[in-house]
Amino acid sequence: MKKICCACILLFCNVMYAKDISAIKYEGLSSISNVLADEIVGIKVGESLNVAKVDKAIVSLYSQGYFEDIYADFNGGILTFHFKQKPKIASVEIKGYGSEQEKETLYSQIGIKKGDSYDETKLNRAKLVIRTILEYQGYYGTVVEADIKQIGDDKAYAITFNVNQGENIIIKKAQYDGREKLKVSEVEELSANRAKQFMGWLWGRNDGKLKLADLEYDSPRIQDAYMRKGFLDANVSQAFLDANFNDYSANLYYKIKEGERYKVSEIKIILHVPVIEEKQLRKVLKVKKGAYFNIEEVRADVESIRQKIADLGYAFARVNPDLDKDPQNAEVKVLYLIQIGQKVKINDVLISGNSRTADRIIRREILLAPGDTYSLSDLKESENALKRLGYFGKVKIDERRVSEDSVDLLVSVEEARTGELMFGLGYGSYDKLMVNASIRERNLFGTGQSGQLYADWSYRRQLVNLTLSNPRVLDSKYSTSFSVFHSLYWNWDYREQTTGASITGGRLLTNTLRASLGYTLSTTRIRDFYNADYAELYKPYLKVDRPLKSAISPSLYFDNTDDYYFPKNGAIISAYVEYAGLGGDEEYTKLYGKMALYYHLKSLMGIDLIARYKTQAGAIIDNGYVPITSKFYMGGISSVRGYQVSSLTPRDATGQIRIGGNYMMTHSVELSYGILEKAQMRLAFFADYGMIGTQSLNETTRASWGAAVEWISPFGPIVIVFPQPINPQPGDRTSSFEFTMGTRF
């Protein structure tokens, strides 16, 4: 600014010799263009020199933040502005903190990036931002130093932020003065900050790390915990934190007034416009007369009532809960005040975000069209249907009010990569290392059709399968698929070669239920035996050298889950009947069904825990000839983990020949915990149990347990399984590790 003043004095001294300005020049200007500089200066050629105006121009140029110094001179009618540029920032690097993903987030927040002009104020602010973010993550005493180096001929700056990450403050004690009627675990049920538990580093235990960003919200969370137990008069003070920065420990204090625990004396539904019978609304209520009050049940009731009414077309219905307390008797009346509004129609359905997938592919999954009466259930189911396609990473349907009786549906999607390059590894006592791979595209050219070329190559199996399918022919409810396949499979005793084709037609019965009818024509041949003696032992089971199978298969498929890869809620149920004997050598009827149930326990337990139950069962009726290659075999990732694929099967009287089962059933229970929500990584624990036999189910039974890591990585879904067989029998082919990986492109 001193030089700015000097420039003004020089101009003043020259004013007596002033002439009109014949030209304006800029010396040393590179950060902005001359055109922009002319606009900022606001002085035109031909004007008379005005000292005040030049002074204002210099200040305006300086305020752009690109220059260390600016001065002006006026000679021979030429007004020249001289600039000294601030150094440019050539690079910004953060060392000593976080993963690459965390660093990328931090780079966007610190306010300094490559190409900016160097500014010491911005530099200090960036250091403060880093320290503040680390404090919010629970690290205190963090030191951030900036290392600045000049590089290149233009003396640009390379800035390195060296982060000496601070320490976590550990809450050693959490004290709740006034707590008498609830256990500490119940008080802390919703709190983010709790005292450190013994062996707090274990999963499911609390490590006591201070979460500063959550501290101000913990008081209402504790009050909410009391409200869930019926303590309507409970009052919880703000948290008082006594921190010791010598050893980075802290004590946490709250003052609590519990009050009385209330019971529900009456439930009233006040519906001003009788669009639905009250008894229908009472059926969905969780709050019960005579039970202790629970605020969470009231919230659930509000949503249930609103959905019931919104399904009738009243999109703007409001349900306001109210409480009429009787402190003397510790009772409360729960009132639901319902405002209906007008019945609403769909004005338009607007779709965005689909750069690849055609609008009609999205529109055909949406159960509401322009002119339809609004339904909240249909809107939610439409959103889930789009998610189940697997075409989109994110799906959101919002409502935009157009008038008192109409809304637009705003469908926002984010395209996912629907191609899959799958890669799998396995290791077992017999197979050793196993490899398989496949390539598939689930949304060919954005048409919703799929094509798959599957190749499975391992020590025991070579398989090629080409499938083309259209789930909605001409956007109708009908589907078709065609498949050709050839495989060479080394069973445990012989080599099995299969060649064939199949064609299937289907129809959507509802938005979650599909019926199909398929026809398969194939031939299977047993070629080679590992042991020459087995050829004689197997003869009674091989009546035809190369049996032809001609079979039809009616089937049903139900899916109302909420995600393509890792569903949290819903069910997948399928069943089919395969009737072989339409002119071929094989004659049998096979009945098979499987079911997978998913339930997100977060609403009950407050943690990201998914419960899964999976089961499958099958039976074969012999109508003349059932080759051993068409019977049931058990073991592998889709049945009982910990045992090799198809290794569990009944044997003949000698105990040497694997003859397959006529009856089979497996069960699996799993608990999947979200360990890294942003990374979409989960840890699952499972237990499997299976039964198989020729005359009954319990001839051969096996069980296993284990853990699995599930991750939707940038390369696609990855599942790593560590199974452990329970009491394996002599001769069992066990497995200790399985790994599958898919790359979406």
XYZ file of C-alpha atoms in Angstrom:
745
model
C 0.000 0.000 0.000
C 3.016 2.331 0.485
C 3.724 2.026 -3.203
C 0.104 2.783 -3.982
C 0.512 6.084 -2.092
C 3.822 6.809 -3.849
C 2.128 6.271 -7.191
C -0.555 8.766 -6.275
C 2.099 11.380 -5.297
C 3.929 10.873 -8.576
C 0.742 11.302 -10.478
C -0.046 14.469 -8.525
C 3.355 15.913 -9.327
C 2.718 15.265 -13.010
C -0.806 16.662 -13.006
C 0.272 20.129 -14.062
C 1.716 18.520 -17.198
C -1.308 16.293 -17.651
C -2.716 15.626 -21.054
C -5.468 13.426 -22.271
C -4.748 9.673 -21.921
C -3.689 8.369 -25.324
C -3.059 4.757 -24.243
C -3.300 2.416 -21.218
C -0.660 -0.271 -20.717
C -0.189 -3.103 -18.208
C 3.329 -4.237 -17.382
C 3.875 -7.615 -15.656
C 0.195 -8.618 -15.806
C -0.458 -12.366 -16.294
C -3.124 -13.403 -13.761
C -5.949 -11.640 -15.566
C -6.516 -10.533 -19.148
C -6.097 -6.972 -20.366
C -9.810 -6.871 -21.218
C -10.741 -7.735 -17.625
C -8.171 -5.256 -16.322
C -9.790 -2.512 -18.466
C -13.163 -3.295 -16.862
C -11.695 -3.164 -13.343
C -9.781 0.068 -13.983
C -12.765 1.861 -15.522
C -10.577 4.464 -17.285
C -11.002 5.051 -20.996
C -8.523 6.261 -23.611
C -9.230 9.903 -24.377
C -10.122 10.873 -20.818
C -8.154 13.485 -18.937
C -5.909 12.114 -16.235
C -7.710 11.980 -12.870
C -5.532 11.158 -9.835
C -8.466 9.989 -7.684
C -9.691 7.716 -10.429
C -6.228 6.173 -10.904
C -5.933 5.683 -7.141
C -9.301 3.877 -7.085
C -8.248 1.728 -10.048
C -5.050 0.602 -8.268
C -7.021 -0.349 -5.136
C -9.547 -2.313 -7.230
C -6.779 -4.194 -9.015
C -5.012 -4.967 -5.719
C -8.205 -6.340 -4.205
C -8.295 -9.124 -6.814
C -5.748 -10.934 -4.632
C -3.263 -11.796 -7.376
C -0.642 -9.117 -6.777
C 1.965 -8.261 -4.174
C 2.412 -4.693 -5.443
C 0.933 -2.293 -8.024
C 1.975 1.205 -9.052
C 1.224 3.497 -11.996
C 3.034 6.188 -13.977
C 2.024 8.616 -16.697
C 4.460 9.636 -19.412
C 3.800 11.107 -22.822
C 0.060 10.500 -22.561
C 0.537 6.807 -21.737
C -0.880 5.563 -18.421
C 1.042 2.448 -17.373
C 0.140 0.106 -14.500
C 3.056 -1.958 -13.181
C 2.332 -5.289 -11.423
C 4.331 -7.602 -9.210
C 2.536 -10.940 -9.253
C 2.109 -13.128 -6.199
C 3.811 -16.524 -6.655
C 1.632 -19.310 -8.037
C 1.020 -22.547 -6.148
C 2.535 -25.408 -8.131
C 1.338 -28.222 -5.861
C -0.394 -28.928 -2.545
C 0.302 -32.099 -0.548
C -0.841 -33.349 2.849
C 1.393 -35.771 4.727
C 0.790 -37.621 7.960
C -3.001 -37.852 7.777
C -5.587 -40.352 6.613
C -6.218 -42.478 3.562
C -6.176 -41.170 0.009
C -9.970 -40.865 0.094
C -9.827 -38.831 3.326
C -7.138 -36.620 1.841
C -9.230 -35.952 -1.263
C -12.053 -34.762 0.993
C -9.638 -32.550 2.915
C -8.156 -31.005 -0.245
C -11.629 -29.763 -1.192
C -12.059 -28.064 2.199
C -8.762 -26.302 2.905
C -9.285 -23.558 0.294
C -5.883 -23.864 -1.421
C -5.302 -25.663 -4.698
C -2.815 -25.928 -7.515
C -2.841 -22.832 -9.737
C -3.985 -20.416 -7.019
C -1.951 -17.355 -6.112
C -0.047 -17.755 -2.873
C -1.698 -16.012 0.071
C -0.402 -16.295 3.618
C -3.863 -15.654 5.054
C -5.243 -18.575 3.080
C -2.299 -20.703 4.204
C -3.028 -20.049 7.884
C -6.707 -20.699 7.325
C -5.891 -24.048 5.692
C -3.856 -25.115 8.724
C -6.742 -24.127 10.986
C -9.193 -26.128 8.865
C -7.031 -29.260 9.123
C -6.744 -28.918 12.904
C -10.488 -28.283 13.266
C -11.421 -31.320 11.170
C -9.108 -33.534 13.204
C -10.616 -32.203 16.417
C -14.076 -33.122 15.164
C -12.719 -36.589 14.482
C -11.479 -36.777 18.062
C -7.800 -35.850 17.665
C -6.561 -33.079 19.946
C -3.219 -31.312 20.101
C -2.665 -31.708 16.364
C 0.265 -29.715 14.945
C 0.177 -28.637 11.289
C 3.322 -27.181 9.722
C 3.531 -25.807 6.177
C 6.732 -26.505 4.223
C 7.046 -24.058 1.288
C 9.582 -24.549 -1.488
C 10.219 -22.479 -4.611
C 10.396 -24.510 -7.791
C 10.914 -23.683 -11.461
C 12.031 -20.515 -13.196
C 8.844 -18.659 -12.250
C 9.519 -19.405 -8.552
C 6.175 -21.115 -7.983
C 5.547 -22.586 -4.538
C 5.192 -26.269 -3.689
C 3.297 -26.430 -0.384
C 3.418 -29.481 1.884
C 1.262 -29.641 5.000
C 3.003 -31.904 7.509
C 0.379 -33.122 9.973
C 1.446 -34.399 13.368
C -1.835 -36.030 14.307
C -2.895 -35.416 17.884
C -4.256 -37.819 20.456
C -7.758 -39.140 21.070
C -9.408 -37.970 24.253
C -10.708 -41.033 26.063
C -13.797 -40.738 28.260
C -12.882 -42.617 31.422
C -16.087 -41.950 33.319
C -19.617 -40.916 32.355
C -21.697 -39.886 35.344
C -25.473 -39.455 35.269
C -26.520 -37.675 38.464
C -30.146 -38.420 39.239
C -30.298 -41.694 37.328
C -32.194 -44.279 39.345
C -34.860 -46.010 37.258
C -32.889 -46.889 34.152
C -29.683 -48.854 33.761
C -26.628 -47.014 32.452
C -26.769 -49.155 29.294
C -30.370 -47.993 28.714
C -29.472 -44.322 29.286
C -26.554 -44.575 26.861
C -28.461 -46.569 24.258
C -28.523 -43.707 21.737
C -25.486 -41.694 22.895
C -22.412 -41.307 20.733
C -20.141 -40.475 23.706
C -19.787 -43.109 26.416
C -17.202 -44.211 28.963
C -14.545 -46.643 27.815
C -15.428 -50.259 28.484
C -13.104 -53.089 29.420
C -11.489 -54.411 26.208
C -13.148 -51.538 24.379
C -11.170 -52.279 21.226
C -13.275 -55.406 20.618
C -16.175 -55.295 18.131
C -19.366 -54.412 19.949
C -17.510 -52.769 22.858
C -17.088 -49.016 23.374
C -13.583 -47.568 23.065
C -14.496 -44.323 24.878
C -13.154 -41.982 22.175
C -14.613 -38.480 22.404
C -16.785 -37.514 19.438
C -16.955 -33.757 19.821
C -19.319 -33.183 16.896
C -21.925 -35.414 18.591
C -21.551 -34.074 22.114
C -24.218 -31.349 21.839
C -26.725 -33.890 20.500
C -26.175 -36.504 23.207
C -28.335 -34.698 25.757
C -31.512 -34.890 23.597
C -30.566 -38.460 22.716
C -30.526 -39.413 26.396
C -33.853 -37.651 26.867
C -35.189 -39.640 23.911
C -34.001 -42.859 25.575
C -36.101 -41.924 28.620
C -39.091 -41.094 26.392
C -38.857 -44.567 24.870
C -39.242 -46.014 28.356
C -42.221 -43.824 29.215
C -40.541 -41.071 31.266
C -42.332 -38.125 29.703
C -41.170 -35.589 32.300
C -37.492 -36.530 32.071
C -35.092 -33.598 31.825
C -31.435 -33.969 30.872
C -28.866 -31.191 31.211
C -26.298 -30.322 28.580
C -23.105 -32.350 28.805
C -20.285 -31.083 31.018
C -16.914 -32.337 29.832
C -13.929 -32.224 32.178
C -10.923 -32.844 29.936
C -7.324 -33.369 31.034
C -4.925 -32.565 28.200
C -1.954 -33.931 30.110
C -3.068 -37.514 29.589
C -5.890 -36.858 27.080
C -8.587 -38.249 29.330
C -11.994 -36.823 30.215
C -14.948 -37.257 32.524
C -18.483 -36.645 31.290
C -21.285 -35.375 33.540
C -25.054 -35.029 33.132
C -27.772 -33.995 35.552
C -31.020 -35.898 35.100
C -34.523 -35.472 36.515
C -36.351 -38.682 35.669
C -39.926 -38.098 36.815
C -42.624 -40.751 36.685
C -43.059 -43.518 34.140
C -46.326 -43.132 32.223
C -48.747 -45.745 30.957
C -51.078 -45.259 28.020
C -54.632 -44.762 29.315
C -56.362 -44.119 25.990
C -55.689 -43.766 22.266
C -57.754 -41.337 20.218
C -57.743 -40.890 16.455
C -59.268 -37.573 15.428
C -60.110 -37.762 11.733
C -62.015 -34.669 10.614
C -62.850 -36.108 7.182
C -63.879 -39.796 7.335
C -61.957 -41.018 4.253
C -61.088 -44.308 5.993
C -62.629 -46.310 8.799
C -61.002 -45.764 12.173
C -60.722 -49.503 12.833
C -58.448 -49.843 9.784
C -56.102 -47.253 11.249
C -56.163 -48.891 14.684
C -54.941 -52.144 13.127
C -51.581 -50.566 12.280
C -51.003 -48.907 15.675
C -48.085 -50.067 17.792
C -49.064 -48.019 20.843
C -51.267 -50.184 23.083
C -53.626 -49.171 25.864
C -52.306 -50.195 29.284
C -48.684 -50.495 28.081
C -45.858 -48.166 29.046
C -45.531 -45.205 26.703
C -42.836 -45.408 24.010
C -42.154 -42.357 21.834
C -40.655 -44.566 19.121
C -43.954 -46.414 18.776
C -45.756 -43.072 18.393
C -43.386 -42.079 15.594
C -43.969 -45.405 13.853
C -47.728 -44.938 14.194
C -47.545 -41.487 12.616
C -45.823 -42.950 9.541
C -48.182 -45.939 9.351
C -51.305 -43.759 9.570
C -49.931 -41.307 7.017
C -49.125 -44.136 4.597
C -52.596 -45.638 4.962
C -54.212 -42.308 4.107
C -51.648 -41.342 1.449
C -52.349 -44.647 -0.319
C -55.888 -43.352 -0.881
C -54.502 -40.375 -2.809
C -54.160 -37.820 -0.009
C -50.496 -36.990 -0.562
C -50.505 -33.950 1.696
C -52.170 -35.607 4.691
C -50.618 -34.614 8.011
C -50.640 -36.661 11.211
C -49.825 -34.670 14.336
C -49.414 -36.619 17.572
C -50.389 -34.986 20.864
C -50.110 -36.122 24.480
C -52.597 -35.426 27.224
C -50.714 -36.183 30.448
C -52.221 -36.986 33.830
C -49.209 -36.515 36.169
C -51.116 -37.517 39.300
C -51.878 -40.996 37.967
C -48.806 -41.211 35.674
C -51.055 -41.821 32.677
C -51.149 -40.332 29.217
C -53.705 -40.162 26.431
C -52.194 -40.420 22.961
C -54.004 -38.411 20.326
C -53.453 -38.571 16.572
C -54.788 -35.438 14.872
C -55.200 -36.076 11.143
C -55.533 -33.368 8.507
C -56.520 -34.891 5.187
C -56.236 -32.229 2.492
C -57.345 -32.860 -1.073
C -57.031 -36.031 -3.091
C -54.017 -35.729 -5.395
C -53.357 -36.856 -8.965
C -50.003 -37.326 -10.670
C -49.394 -34.405 -13.037
C -46.153 -35.614 -14.635
C -43.216 -37.970 -14.095
C -39.882 -36.241 -14.754
C -36.724 -38.330 -15.056
C -33.146 -37.070 -14.725
C -29.643 -38.501 -14.427
C -30.069 -41.285 -17.018
C -27.399 -40.456 -19.540
C -27.332 -44.030 -20.864
C -30.534 -45.825 -19.919
C -33.589 -44.915 -21.989
C -36.424 -43.100 -20.221
C -38.883 -45.879 -21.031
C -36.754 -48.442 -19.157
C -37.148 -46.344 -16.010
C -40.747 -45.336 -16.639
C -41.975 -48.926 -16.986
C -40.812 -49.705 -13.425
C -42.732 -46.768 -11.951
C -46.197 -47.780 -10.790
C -47.583 -44.240 -11.035
C -48.229 -42.458 -14.337
C -49.667 -39.025 -15.217
C -53.347 -38.974 -14.341
C -53.095 -41.737 -11.703
C -54.228 -41.216 -8.134
C -51.296 -40.721 -5.778
C -50.213 -43.694 -3.625
C -47.314 -43.551 -1.176
C -46.890 -47.348 -1.182
C -46.670 -47.394 -4.981
C -44.114 -44.584 -4.878
C -41.907 -46.477 -2.399
C -42.261 -49.728 -4.315
C -41.339 -47.936 -7.564
C -38.163 -46.689 -5.938
C -37.280 -50.198 -4.737
C -38.066 -51.674 -8.170
C -35.562 -49.305 -9.784
C -32.951 -50.237 -7.181
C -33.494 -53.956 -7.792
C -32.630 -53.532 -11.478
C -29.001 -52.954 -10.591
C -28.711 -50.331 -13.341
C -28.335 -47.394 -10.941
C -26.052 -46.585 -8.034
C -28.581 -44.165 -6.508
C -32.321 -43.804 -6.949
C -34.545 -41.119 -5.428
C -38.154 -40.200 -6.170
C -39.255 -36.830 -4.814
C -42.599 -35.067 -4.949
C -43.061 -31.527 -6.252
C -46.379 -29.892 -5.486
C -47.919 -28.346 -8.596
C -51.305 -27.364 -7.207
C -53.707 -28.252 -4.428
C -54.610 -31.504 -6.153
C -51.590 -32.477 -8.255
C -47.900 -33.328 -7.896
C -44.978 -34.042 -10.173
C -42.798 -37.055 -9.431
C -39.105 -36.207 -9.807
C -37.188 -39.403 -10.510
C -33.463 -38.882 -10.013
C -31.055 -41.708 -10.841
C -27.303 -42.089 -10.943
C -26.079 -44.482 -13.602
C -24.051 -47.479 -12.410
C -21.702 -49.538 -14.526
C -23.840 -52.529 -15.435
C -21.156 -54.628 -17.075
C -19.637 -57.262 -14.834
C -16.321 -59.017 -15.153
C -16.457 -61.610 -12.400
C -13.418 -63.360 -11.007
C -13.403 -66.049 -8.351
C -10.840 -67.970 -6.328
C -11.243 -70.916 -4.027
C -9.016 -73.275 -2.105
C -9.950 -76.746 -0.911
C -8.371 -79.963 0.238
C -9.140 -81.638 -3.098
C -9.299 -78.919 -5.724
C -6.451 -76.848 -4.289
C -6.596 -73.570 -6.216
C -9.771 -73.002 -8.255
C -10.397 -70.166 -10.687
C -13.513 -69.030 -12.539
C -14.482 -65.962 -14.551
C -17.446 -64.519 -16.408
C -18.405 -61.440 -18.384
C -21.901 -60.024 -18.413
C -23.769 -56.876 -19.409
C -27.116 -56.379 -17.647
C -28.204 -53.294 -19.591
C -27.141 -53.614 -23.215
C -26.922 -50.168 -24.817
C -29.320 -48.818 -22.174
C -32.191 -51.004 -23.456
C -32.686 -53.033 -20.272
C -31.783 -56.254 -22.114
C -28.919 -58.390 -20.858
C -26.274 -60.559 -22.409
C -23.909 -62.912 -20.653
C -20.941 -64.912 -21.802
C -19.974 -67.079 -18.861
C -16.712 -68.969 -18.748
C -15.694 -71.057 -15.753
C -12.200 -72.495 -15.875
C -10.661 -74.415 -13.002
C -8.878 -77.617 -12.141
C -12.204 -79.478 -12.248
C -14.537 -77.485 -14.489
C -14.622 -75.905 -17.949
C -17.915 -74.243 -18.783
C -19.091 -71.863 -21.511
C -22.600 -70.366 -21.420
C -24.070 -67.704 -23.702
C -27.358 -66.139 -22.577
C -29.471 -63.351 -24.062
C -32.545 -62.102 -22.226
C -35.145 -59.365 -22.402
C -37.022 -58.867 -19.112
C -39.704 -56.622 -20.667
C -40.449 -57.430 -24.318
C -41.644 -54.231 -26.052
C -41.911 -52.696 -22.560
C -44.674 -55.185 -21.751
C -44.939 -57.495 -18.765
C -43.583 -60.406 -20.835
C -39.980 -61.629 -20.821
C -37.871 -63.982 -22.928
C -34.436 -65.539 -22.656
C -32.342 -67.927 -24.718
C -29.264 -69.814 -23.624
C -26.764 -72.256 -25.138
C -24.184 -74.043 -23.007
C -21.374 -76.563 -23.055
C -19.497 -77.869 -20.039
C -16.845 -80.385 -19.137
C -16.926 -81.094 -15.421
C -14.596 -83.349 -13.438
C -16.833 -84.840 -10.787
C -15.238 -86.590 -7.859
C -15.119 -89.947 -9.700
C -15.681 -89.183 -13.383
C -15.707 -86.548 -16.103
C -19.137 -85.216 -17.121
C -19.809 -83.470 -20.448
C -23.044 -81.547 -21.080
C -24.248 -79.696 -24.179
C -27.627 -78.080 -24.651
C -29.880 -75.073 -25.029
C -32.885 -73.593 -23.286
C -35.578 -71.042 -24.025
C -37.807 -69.339 -21.484
C -40.831 -67.079 -21.598
C -42.297 -65.261 -18.619
C -44.766 -62.675 -17.425
C -44.928 -60.237 -14.528
C -47.977 -61.077 -12.456
C -47.358 -58.199 -10.048
C -44.507 -55.729 -9.752
C -42.640 -58.240 -7.523
C -43.854 -61.629 -8.823
C -42.948 -63.257 -12.151
C -44.145 -66.537 -13.664
C -42.072 -68.328 -16.313
C -42.136 -71.428 -18.470
C -38.910 -72.821 -19.861
C -37.895 -75.660 -22.151
C -34.486 -77.366 -22.076
C -32.956 -79.808 -24.525
C -29.576 -81.212 -23.495
C -27.437 -84.294 -23.419
C -25.010 -85.369 -20.707
C -22.293 -87.971 -21.098
C -19.993 -89.540 -18.524
C -16.674 -89.996 -20.293
C -13.760 -90.923 -18.082
C -13.326 -92.391 -14.592
C -10.434 -91.596 -12.287
C -10.309 -95.230 -11.289
C -10.903 -97.946 -13.881
C -12.682 -100.071 -11.262
C -15.380 -97.387 -10.959
C -16.631 -98.093 -14.488
C -18.113 -101.409 -13.329
C -19.432 -100.005 -10.051
C -21.255 -97.190 -11.848
C -22.855 -99.369 -14.549
C -26.130 -99.933 -12.625
C -26.607 -96.153 -12.500
C -25.765 -95.486 -16.163
C -28.578 -97.115 -18.136
C -28.020 -94.867 -21.160
C -24.591 -93.863 -22.481
C -25.616 -90.378 -23.578
C -29.113 -89.659 -22.212
C -31.165 -86.927 -23.852
C -33.128 -84.616 -21.591
C -36.227 -82.906 -22.932
C -37.850 -80.981 -20.091
C -40.261 -78.166 -19.347
C -39.968 -76.045 -16.201
C -42.759 -73.816 -14.922
C -41.474 -71.454 -12.226
C -42.363 -68.542 -9.961
C -40.002 -65.800 -8.805
C -40.754 -63.187 -6.127
C -38.445 -60.298 -5.160
C -39.373 -57.251 -3.070
C -35.912 -56.442 -1.728
C -34.487 -52.931 -1.589
C -31.046 -53.411 -3.146
C -29.364 -55.355 -5.928
C -26.153 -56.455 -4.206
C -26.745 -56.451 -0.428
C -30.481 -56.169 0.393
C -31.395 -54.867 3.845
C -35.108 -55.656 3.831
C -37.384 -57.913 1.854
C -37.541 -61.442 0.488
C -36.445 -63.385 -2.585
C -38.471 -66.549 -3.125
C -38.343 -68.849 -6.133
C -39.711 -72.265 -6.997
C -39.858 -74.473 -10.070
C -41.011 -77.873 -11.235
C -38.883 -79.602 -13.879
C -40.687 -82.318 -15.796
C -38.312 -84.414 -17.925
C -39.743 -87.001 -20.313
C -41.047 -85.143 -23.342
C -39.532 -87.647 -25.752
C -36.060 -87.870 -24.156
C -34.330 -90.633 -22.197
C -34.555 -88.916 -18.820
C -37.896 -89.345 -17.041
C -38.439 -87.665 -13.696
C -40.119 -84.775 -11.943
C -37.964 -82.427 -9.882
C -39.428 -79.963 -7.387
C -37.160 -77.242 -6.070
C -37.587 -74.002 -4.117
C -35.463 -71.521 -2.241
C -36.044 -68.495 -0.078
C -33.923 -65.659 1.282
C -35.283 -63.284 3.935
C -33.629 -59.986 4.941
C -34.372 -57.699 7.860
C -32.503 -54.561 8.889
C -32.246 -54.555 12.691
C -31.247 -50.890 12.881
C -34.794 -49.827 13.748
C -34.745 -52.182 16.750
C -31.127 -52.031 17.931
C -29.800 -48.751 16.551
C -26.879 -50.411 14.739
C -26.366 -51.326 11.089
C -27.051 -55.056 11.465
C -28.803 -57.141 8.811
C -30.352 -60.494 9.729
C -30.557 -63.014 6.879
C -32.157 -66.417 6.639
C -31.734 -68.566 3.547
C -33.148 -71.998 2.825
C -33.576 -74.310 -0.143
C -35.233 -77.684 -0.595
C -35.752 -80.141 -3.392
C -37.251 -83.527 -4.179
C -37.113 -85.846 -7.224
C -39.839 -88.281 -8.281
C -38.489 -91.114 -10.455
C -40.788 -91.645 -13.453
C -38.503 -94.101 -15.245
C -34.889 -92.894 -15.289
C -33.042 -90.290 -13.236
C -29.358 -90.079 -14.191
C -26.979 -89.371 -11.335
C -25.976 -86.135 -13.070
C -29.518 -84.757 -12.551
C -29.740 -85.549 -8.836
C -29.025 -83.259 -5.876
C -25.532 -82.663 -4.516
C -24.623 -80.475 -1.566
C -21.653 -78.355 -0.556
C -20.184 -75.047 -1.661
C -20.937 -71.368 -1.293
C -24.605 -71.750 -2.282
C -25.446 -74.525 0.191
C -23.143 -75.620 3.035
C -19.953 -73.582 3.089
C -16.809 -75.298 4.321
C -17.352 -78.316 2.051
C -16.327 -78.515 -1.593
C -18.929 -77.956 -4.304
C -21.133 -81.054 -4.808
C -18.929 -83.125 -2.499
C -21.715 -84.055 -0.054
C -23.898 -86.827 -1.489
C -25.296 -90.243 -0.563
C -23.210 -93.275 -1.567
C -24.054 -96.779 -2.671
C -23.912 -99.854 -0.445
C -20.147 -100.183 -0.949
C -19.580 -96.640 0.273
C -17.467 -95.831 -2.789
C -19.917 -94.574 -5.395
C -21.492 -91.117 -5.159
C -25.038 -91.544 -6.427
C -26.644 -88.170 -5.665
C -29.702 -87.426 -3.554
C -33.411 -87.486 -4.266
C -34.102 -85.156 -1.328
C -32.132 -82.138 -0.192
C -32.591 -79.209 2.221
C -30.209 -76.547 3.522
C -30.530 -73.691 6.008
C -28.315 -70.684 6.573
C -28.523 -67.877 9.134
C -26.356 -64.772 8.892
C -25.749 -61.520 10.716
C -24.077 -58.825 8.608
C -22.643 -55.739 10.330
C -21.711 -52.536 8.513
C -18.146 -51.804 9.619
C -17.460 -49.015 7.097
C -20.652 -47.410 5.785
C -18.975 -45.010 3.336
C -16.810 -47.789 1.914
C -19.864 -50.134 1.756
C -17.986 -52.810 3.663
C -19.667 -55.352 5.898
C -18.594 -58.205 8.185
C -20.876 -61.238 8.260
C -21.051 -64.256 10.560
C -22.932 -67.340 9.385
C -23.990 -70.861 10.282
C -25.023 -73.442 7.645
C -26.810 -76.764 8.004
C -27.743 -79.210 5.263
C -29.433 -82.591 4.788
C -29.440 -84.891 1.763
C -30.524 -88.474 1.038
C -32.027 -90.957 -1.402
C -34.944 -92.168 0.744
C -35.092 -89.430 3.374
C -33.453 -86.113 4.213
C -31.363 -87.124 7.200
C -29.144 -89.763 5.576
C -26.274 -87.275 5.263
C -26.154 -84.145 7.415
C -23.407 -81.565 7.682
C -22.979 -78.162 9.332
C -20.493 -75.308 9.269
C -19.940 -71.809 10.552
C -17.655 -68.952 9.659
C -17.178 -65.315 8.754
C -17.225 -63.340 5.526
C -16.117 -59.878 4.448
C -18.494 -58.200 1.973
C -17.394 -55.109 0.094
C -18.771 -53.152 -2.855
C -15.350 -51.953 -3.935
C -14.421 -49.641 -6.853
C -13.703 -52.892 -8.717
C -17.139 -54.321 -7.983
C -18.578 -56.585 -5.257
C -16.026 -58.647 -3.350
C -16.871 -61.447 -0.909
C -14.188 -63.251 1.079
C -15.433 -66.304 2.988
C -13.639 -68.122 5.815
C -15.735 -71.247 6.505
C -15.157 -73.798 9.269
C -16.783 -77.249 8.965
C -18.412 -78.625 12.121
C -17.440 -82.221 12.870
C -16.447 -83.243 9.314
C -16.435 -86.974 8.643
C -13.564 -89.048 7.193
C -13.476 -88.645 3.428
C -15.186 -85.214 3.430
C -13.783 -82.682 0.986
C -13.485 -79.554 3.097
C -12.820 -75.949 2.125
C -11.181 -73.230 4.205
C -11.258 -70.191 1.936
C -13.409 -68.804 -0.857
C -13.097 -65.500 -2.696
C -15.173 -63.875 -5.421
C -14.666 -60.513 -7.069
C -16.603 -58.671 -9.753
C -15.585 -55.649 -11.764
C -18.378 -53.402 -13.111
C -17.565 -51.476 -16.258
